[in-house]
């Protein structure tokens, strides 16, 4: 099932559980979608079953459902497929380092996946916090908006169309509100596999070294002080891989990703010189360093950092793919590497974009600064509109039996992401950041009080006092209605 890139309605149908009195109404969503309440059943006397209708498919609601119309309205946007958008340009540059036919590129996979695909296939423990309704958008108990591109990994391994692949996609997570976090962002991951049954003589290490010699050479300055594996810090999967195989995989992985750095940051250096932010004669050779890391799906694992404008910046994570993932996907004879990178994070660095909300702007003053192709140019701010700070203080309830993730909250089950979701639903991109500025526990009643400061600021215009006051009052109202707090 495919979502159109623009203009297609994403509909949200909420069907009442009981009674035959059904009121239908439609109103505009942010982003041009529609929000519609209607009855799923044709039998007026049958129980009403709540349902979400998304891209023509109906999903039954239940007690886990926590996704809102405002979040669903982002599904058709697909910034990574808009040719002249900075997110798409970043994707294209990275993708160009992984050519066909060795690599198949998956860029239009559907964002609604099963819990099994998003968590179980990757070995997430049942009590992992990522499974919580406070972190993940649930369509229902069995279905979510993907929280990472790896939700498609097992199926792609099973399909086994090519030796390698990349996936780029929009992913969804409940998170903080500030200039570097957004509930929708874009990830890219890639992998390269070798099959023990298909390489000459079954010698995987030799086959990988042969492929290593074919990779483009580069002139990066590289720091890589640690051994490839370490028993405690970065263990070998000894039951599946030999030390020689892992040495070969790590070398191929690192050289492949060092090529990505050259492709991205050589363009960014040219853009900095063109914008007058750097002197071409003073530019130093690009430097990278490899840092030992831990990721649940790879071992050994590394982070790749690049020295950019005087600071070491984390670019991506990678490692030797956990063999359990491949075994569970039905390809136990394959071994290889995988990496993952956040496209917005990289694009903000390359294009000097200061606020993640700008990526979602439809203002031509932003969009017209970028052109089709793989060229990188520094963003030129078109204005800075005034901020408007408003505080909201409230008492949490003293007792409750509910869980977090959009339910009525006491001090034990309250989660900050519930506040963030309410503010997002009301203010959308007119809110720049939200932060906790005060909390205390009453010495007698032991009730907990919190105070959040909301910064209302548009990227495109000056907000009027009246509309800010109206938004803030709506936030206060929804905090009471949805979380059961007591305003102070």
mmCIF file with all atom_site columns, C-alpha atoms in Angstrom, residues 226-317:
data_model
loop_
_atom_site.group_PDB
_atom_site.id
_atom_site.type_symbol
_atom_site.label_atom_id
_atom_site.label_alt_id
_atom_site.label_comp_id
_atom_site.label_asym_id
_atom_site.label_entity_id
_atom_site.label_seq_id
_atom_site.pdbx_PDB_ins_code
_atom_site.Cartn_x
_atom_site.Cartn_y
_atom_site.Cartn_z
_atom_site.occupancy
_atom_site.B_iso_or_equiv
_atom_site.pdbx_formal_charge
_atom_site.auth_seq_id
_atom_site.auth_comp_id
_atom_site.auth_asym_id
_atom_site.auth_atom_id
_atom_site.pdbx_PDB_model_num
ATOM 1  C CA . UNK A 1 226 ? 41.259 0.480   19.500 1.00 0.00 ? 226 UNK A CA 1
ATOM 2  C CA . UNK A 1 227 ? 41.457 -3.155  18.395 1.00 0.00 ? 227 UNK A CA 1
ATOM 3  C CA . UNK A 1 228 ? 38.614 -4.430  16.239 1.00 0.00 ? 228 UNK A CA 1
ATOM 4  C CA . UNK A 1 229 ? 37.207 -6.478  19.122 1.00 0.00 ? 229 UNK A CA 1
ATOM 5  C CA . UNK A 1 230 ? 37.557 -6.432  22.889 1.00 0.00 ? 230 UNK A CA 1
ATOM 6  C CA . UNK A 1 231 ? 36.198 -9.157  25.212 1.00 0.00 ? 231 UNK A CA 1
ATOM 7  C CA . UNK A 1 232 ? 34.333 -6.687  27.444 1.00 0.00 ? 232 UNK A CA 1
ATOM 8  C CA . UNK A 1 233 ? 33.963 -3.423  25.537 1.00 0.00 ? 233 UNK A CA 1
ATOM 9  C CA . UNK A 1 234 ? 33.318 -4.658  22.004 1.00 0.00 ? 234 UNK A CA 1
ATOM 10 C CA . UNK A 1 235 ? 32.941 -8.444  21.913 1.00 0.00 ? 235 UNK A CA 1
ATOM 11 C CA . UNK A 1 236 ? 33.331 -10.822 19.004 1.00 0.00 ? 236 UNK A CA 1
ATOM 12 C CA . UNK A 1 237 ? 30.331 -13.044 18.259 1.00 0.00 ? 237 UNK A CA 1
ATOM 13 C CA . UNK A 1 238 ? 32.626 -16.022 18.741 1.00 0.00 ? 238 UNK A CA 1
ATOM 14 C CA . UNK A 1 239 ? 29.945 -18.662 18.210 1.00 0.00 ? 239 UNK A CA 1
ATOM 15 C CA . UNK A 1 240 ? 29.280 -17.307 14.705 1.00 0.00 ? 240 UNK A CA 1
ATOM 16 C CA . UNK A 1 241 ? 32.360 -15.430 13.431 1.00 0.00 ? 241 UNK A CA 1
ATOM 17 C CA . UNK A 1 242 ? 36.096 -16.000 13.360 1.00 0.00 ? 242 UNK A CA 1
ATOM 18 C CA . UNK A 1 243 ? 38.452 -13.127 14.259 1.00 0.00 ? 243 UNK A CA 1
ATOM 19 C CA . UNK A 1 244 ? 39.673 -13.057 10.656 1.00 0.00 ? 244 UNK A CA 1
ATOM 20 C CA . UNK A 1 245 ? 36.145 -12.704 9.292  1.00 0.00 ? 245 UNK A CA 1
ATOM 21 C CA . UNK A 1 246 ? 35.369 -9.823  11.639 1.00 0.00 ? 246 UNK A CA 1
ATOM 22 C CA . UNK A 1 247 ? 38.626 -8.042  10.734 1.00 0.00 ? 247 UNK A CA 1
ATOM 23 C CA . UNK A 1 248 ? 37.613 -8.196  7.076  1.00 0.00 ? 248 UNK A CA 1
ATOM 24 C CA . UNK A 1 249 ? 34.017 -7.080  7.723  1.00 0.00 ? 249 UNK A CA 1
ATOM 25 C CA . UNK A 1 250 ? 35.170 -4.165  9.906  1.00 0.00 ? 250 UNK A CA 1
ATOM 26 C CA . UNK A 1 251 ? 37.673 -2.989  7.305  1.00 0.00 ? 251 UNK A CA 1
ATOM 27 C CA . UNK A 1 252 ? 35.077 -3.050  4.518  1.00 0.00 ? 252 UNK A CA 1
ATOM 28 C CA . UNK A 1 253 ? 32.507 -1.292  6.729  1.00 0.00 ? 253 UNK A CA 1
ATOM 29 C CA . UNK A 1 254 ? 34.850 1.474   7.821  1.00 0.00 ? 254 UNK A CA 1
ATOM 30 C CA . UNK A 1 255 ? 36.205 2.228   4.370  1.00 0.00 ? 255 UNK A CA 1
ATOM 31 C CA . UNK A 1 256 ? 32.675 2.298   2.926  1.00 0.00 ? 256 UNK A CA 1
ATOM 32 C CA . UNK A 1 257 ? 31.480 4.791   5.539  1.00 0.00 ? 257 UNK A CA 1
ATOM 33 C CA . UNK A 1 258 ? 34.621 6.900   5.320  1.00 0.00 ? 258 UNK A CA 1
ATOM 34 C CA . UNK A 1 259 ? 33.631 7.347   1.677  1.00 0.00 ? 259 UNK A CA 1
ATOM 35 C CA . UNK A 1 260 ? 30.284 8.720   2.868  1.00 0.00 ? 260 UNK A CA 1
ATOM 36 C CA . UNK A 1 261 ? 32.132 11.348  4.944  1.00 0.00 ? 261 UNK A CA 1
ATOM 37 C CA . UNK A 1 262 ? 34.142 12.407  1.896  1.00 0.00 ? 262 UNK A CA 1
ATOM 38 C CA . UNK A 1 263 ? 30.987 12.691  -0.210 1.00 0.00 ? 263 UNK A CA 1
ATOM 39 C CA . UNK A 1 264 ? 29.106 14.736  2.370  1.00 0.00 ? 264 UNK A CA 1
ATOM 40 C CA . UNK A 1 265 ? 31.687 16.983  3.954  1.00 0.00 ? 265 UNK A CA 1
ATOM 41 C CA . UNK A 1 266 ? 33.747 17.816  0.867  1.00 0.00 ? 266 UNK A CA 1
ATOM 42 C CA . UNK A 1 267 ? 30.541 19.321  -0.516 1.00 0.00 ? 267 UNK A CA 1
ATOM 43 C CA . UNK A 1 268 ? 29.898 21.070  2.802  1.00 0.00 ? 268 UNK A CA 1
ATOM 44 C CA . UNK A 1 269 ? 33.407 22.568  2.775  1.00 0.00 ? 269 UNK A CA 1
ATOM 45 C CA . UNK A 1 270 ? 32.786 24.020  -0.686 1.00 0.00 ? 270 UNK A CA 1
ATOM 46 C CA . UNK A 1 271 ? 29.475 25.450  0.518  1.00 0.00 ? 271 UNK A CA 1
ATOM 47 C CA . UNK A 1 272 ? 31.158 27.053  3.559  1.00 0.00 ? 272 UNK A CA 1
ATOM 48 C CA . UNK A 1 273 ? 33.771 28.692  1.344  1.00 0.00 ? 273 UNK A CA 1
ATOM 49 C CA . UNK A 1 274 ? 31.116 29.916  -1.114 1.00 0.00 ? 274 UNK A CA 1
ATOM 50 C CA . UNK A 1 275 ? 29.097 31.431  1.750  1.00 0.00 ? 275 UNK A CA 1
ATOM 51 C CA . UNK A 1 276 ? 32.161 33.173  3.175  1.00 0.00 ? 276 UNK A CA 1
ATOM 52 C CA . UNK A 1 277 ? 32.144 31.049  6.328  1.00 0.00 ? 277 UNK A CA 1
ATOM 53 C CA . UNK A 1 278 ? 35.571 29.551  5.632  1.00 0.00 ? 278 UNK A CA 1
ATOM 54 C CA . UNK A 1 279 ? 38.802 30.387  3.825  1.00 0.00 ? 279 UNK A CA 1
ATOM 55 C CA . UNK A 1 280 ? 39.664 27.852  1.127  1.00 0.00 ? 280 UNK A CA 1
ATOM 56 C CA . UNK A 1 281 ? 43.389 28.265  1.791  1.00 0.00 ? 281 UNK A CA 1
ATOM 57 C CA . UNK A 1 282 ? 42.910 27.526  5.501  1.00 0.00 ? 282 UNK A CA 1
ATOM 58 C CA . UNK A 1 283 ? 40.840 24.373  5.081  1.00 0.00 ? 283 UNK A CA 1
ATOM 59 C CA . UNK A 1 284 ? 42.387 21.323  6.704  1.00 0.00 ? 284 UNK A CA 1
ATOM 60 C CA . UNK A 1 285 ? 42.019 17.767  5.417  1.00 0.00 ? 285 UNK A CA 1
ATOM 61 C CA . UNK A 1 286 ? 38.900 16.063  6.657  1.00 0.00 ? 286 UNK A CA 1
ATOM 62 C CA . UNK A 1 287 ? 39.454 14.059  9.855  1.00 0.00 ? 287 UNK A CA 1
ATOM 63 C CA . UNK A 1 288 ? 37.404 11.207  11.279 1.00 0.00 ? 288 UNK A CA 1
ATOM 64 C CA . UNK A 1 289 ? 37.740 8.923   14.262 1.00 0.00 ? 289 UNK A CA 1
ATOM 65 C CA . UNK A 1 290 ? 36.234 5.569   15.207 1.00 0.00 ? 290 UNK A CA 1
ATOM 66 C CA . UNK A 1 291 ? 34.839 5.168   18.733 1.00 0.00 ? 291 UNK A CA 1
ATOM 67 C CA . UNK A 1 292 ? 33.839 1.910   20.362 1.00 0.00 ? 292 UNK A CA 1
ATOM 68 C CA . UNK A 1 293 ? 30.088 1.791   20.967 1.00 0.00 ? 293 UNK A CA 1
ATOM 69 C CA . UNK A 1 294 ? 27.195 -0.451  21.919 1.00 0.00 ? 294 UNK A CA 1
ATOM 70 C CA . UNK A 1 295 ? 24.121 -1.074  19.775 1.00 0.00 ? 295 UNK A CA 1
ATOM 71 C CA . UNK A 1 296 ? 21.620 -3.890  20.322 1.00 0.00 ? 296 UNK A CA 1
ATOM 72 C CA . UNK A 1 297 ? 21.782 -5.187  16.734 1.00 0.00 ? 297 UNK A CA 1
ATOM 73 C CA . UNK A 1 298 ? 25.557 -5.206  16.087 1.00 0.00 ? 298 UNK A CA 1
ATOM 74 C CA . UNK A 1 299 ? 28.737 -6.448  17.762 1.00 0.00 ? 299 UNK A CA 1
ATOM 75 C CA . UNK A 1 300 ? 31.421 -5.252  17.607 1.00 0.00 ? 300 UNK A CA 1
ATOM 76 C CA . UNK A 1 301 ? 30.029 -1.730  17.125 1.00 0.00 ? 301 UNK A CA 1
ATOM 77 C CA . UNK A 1 302 ? 31.401 1.751   16.462 1.00 0.00 ? 302 UNK A CA 1
ATOM 78 C CA . UNK A 1 303 ? 30.405 5.386   16.172 1.00 0.00 ? 303 UNK A CA 1
ATOM 79 C CA . UNK A 1 304 ? 31.957 7.468   13.416 1.00 0.00 ? 304 UNK A CA 1
ATOM 80 C CA . UNK A 1 305 ? 32.836 11.050  14.363 1.00 0.00 ? 305 UNK A CA 1
ATOM 81 C CA . UNK A 1 306 ? 33.990 13.826  12.054 1.00 0.00 ? 306 UNK A CA 1
ATOM 82 C CA . UNK A 1 307 ? 35.958 16.936  12.955 1.00 0.00 ? 307 UNK A CA 1
ATOM 83 C CA . UNK A 1 308 ? 33.810 19.781  11.676 1.00 0.00 ? 308 UNK A CA 1
ATOM 84 C CA . UNK A 1 309 ? 34.361 23.488  12.360 1.00 0.00 ? 309 UNK A CA 1
ATOM 85 C CA . UNK A 1 310 ? 36.574 22.684  15.332 1.00 0.00 ? 310 UNK A CA 1
ATOM 86 C CA . UNK A 1 311 ? 34.310 20.137  17.061 1.00 0.00 ? 311 UNK A CA 1
ATOM 87 C CA . UNK A 1 312 ? 34.098 16.344  16.968 1.00 0.00 ? 312 UNK A CA 1
ATOM 88 C CA . UNK A 1 313 ? 30.565 15.481  15.877 1.00 0.00 ? 313 UNK A CA 1
ATOM 89 C CA . UNK A 1 314 ? 28.920 12.061  16.005 1.00 0.00 ? 314 UNK A CA 1
ATOM 90 C CA . UNK A 1 315 ? 27.794 11.178  12.499 1.00 0.00 ? 315 UNK A CA 1
ATOM 91 C CA . UNK A 1 316 ? 26.475 7.615   12.578 1.00 0.00 ? 316 UNK A CA 1
ATOM 92 C CA . UNK A 1 317 ? 26.497 4.231   14.312 1.00 0.00 ? 317 UNK A CA 1
#
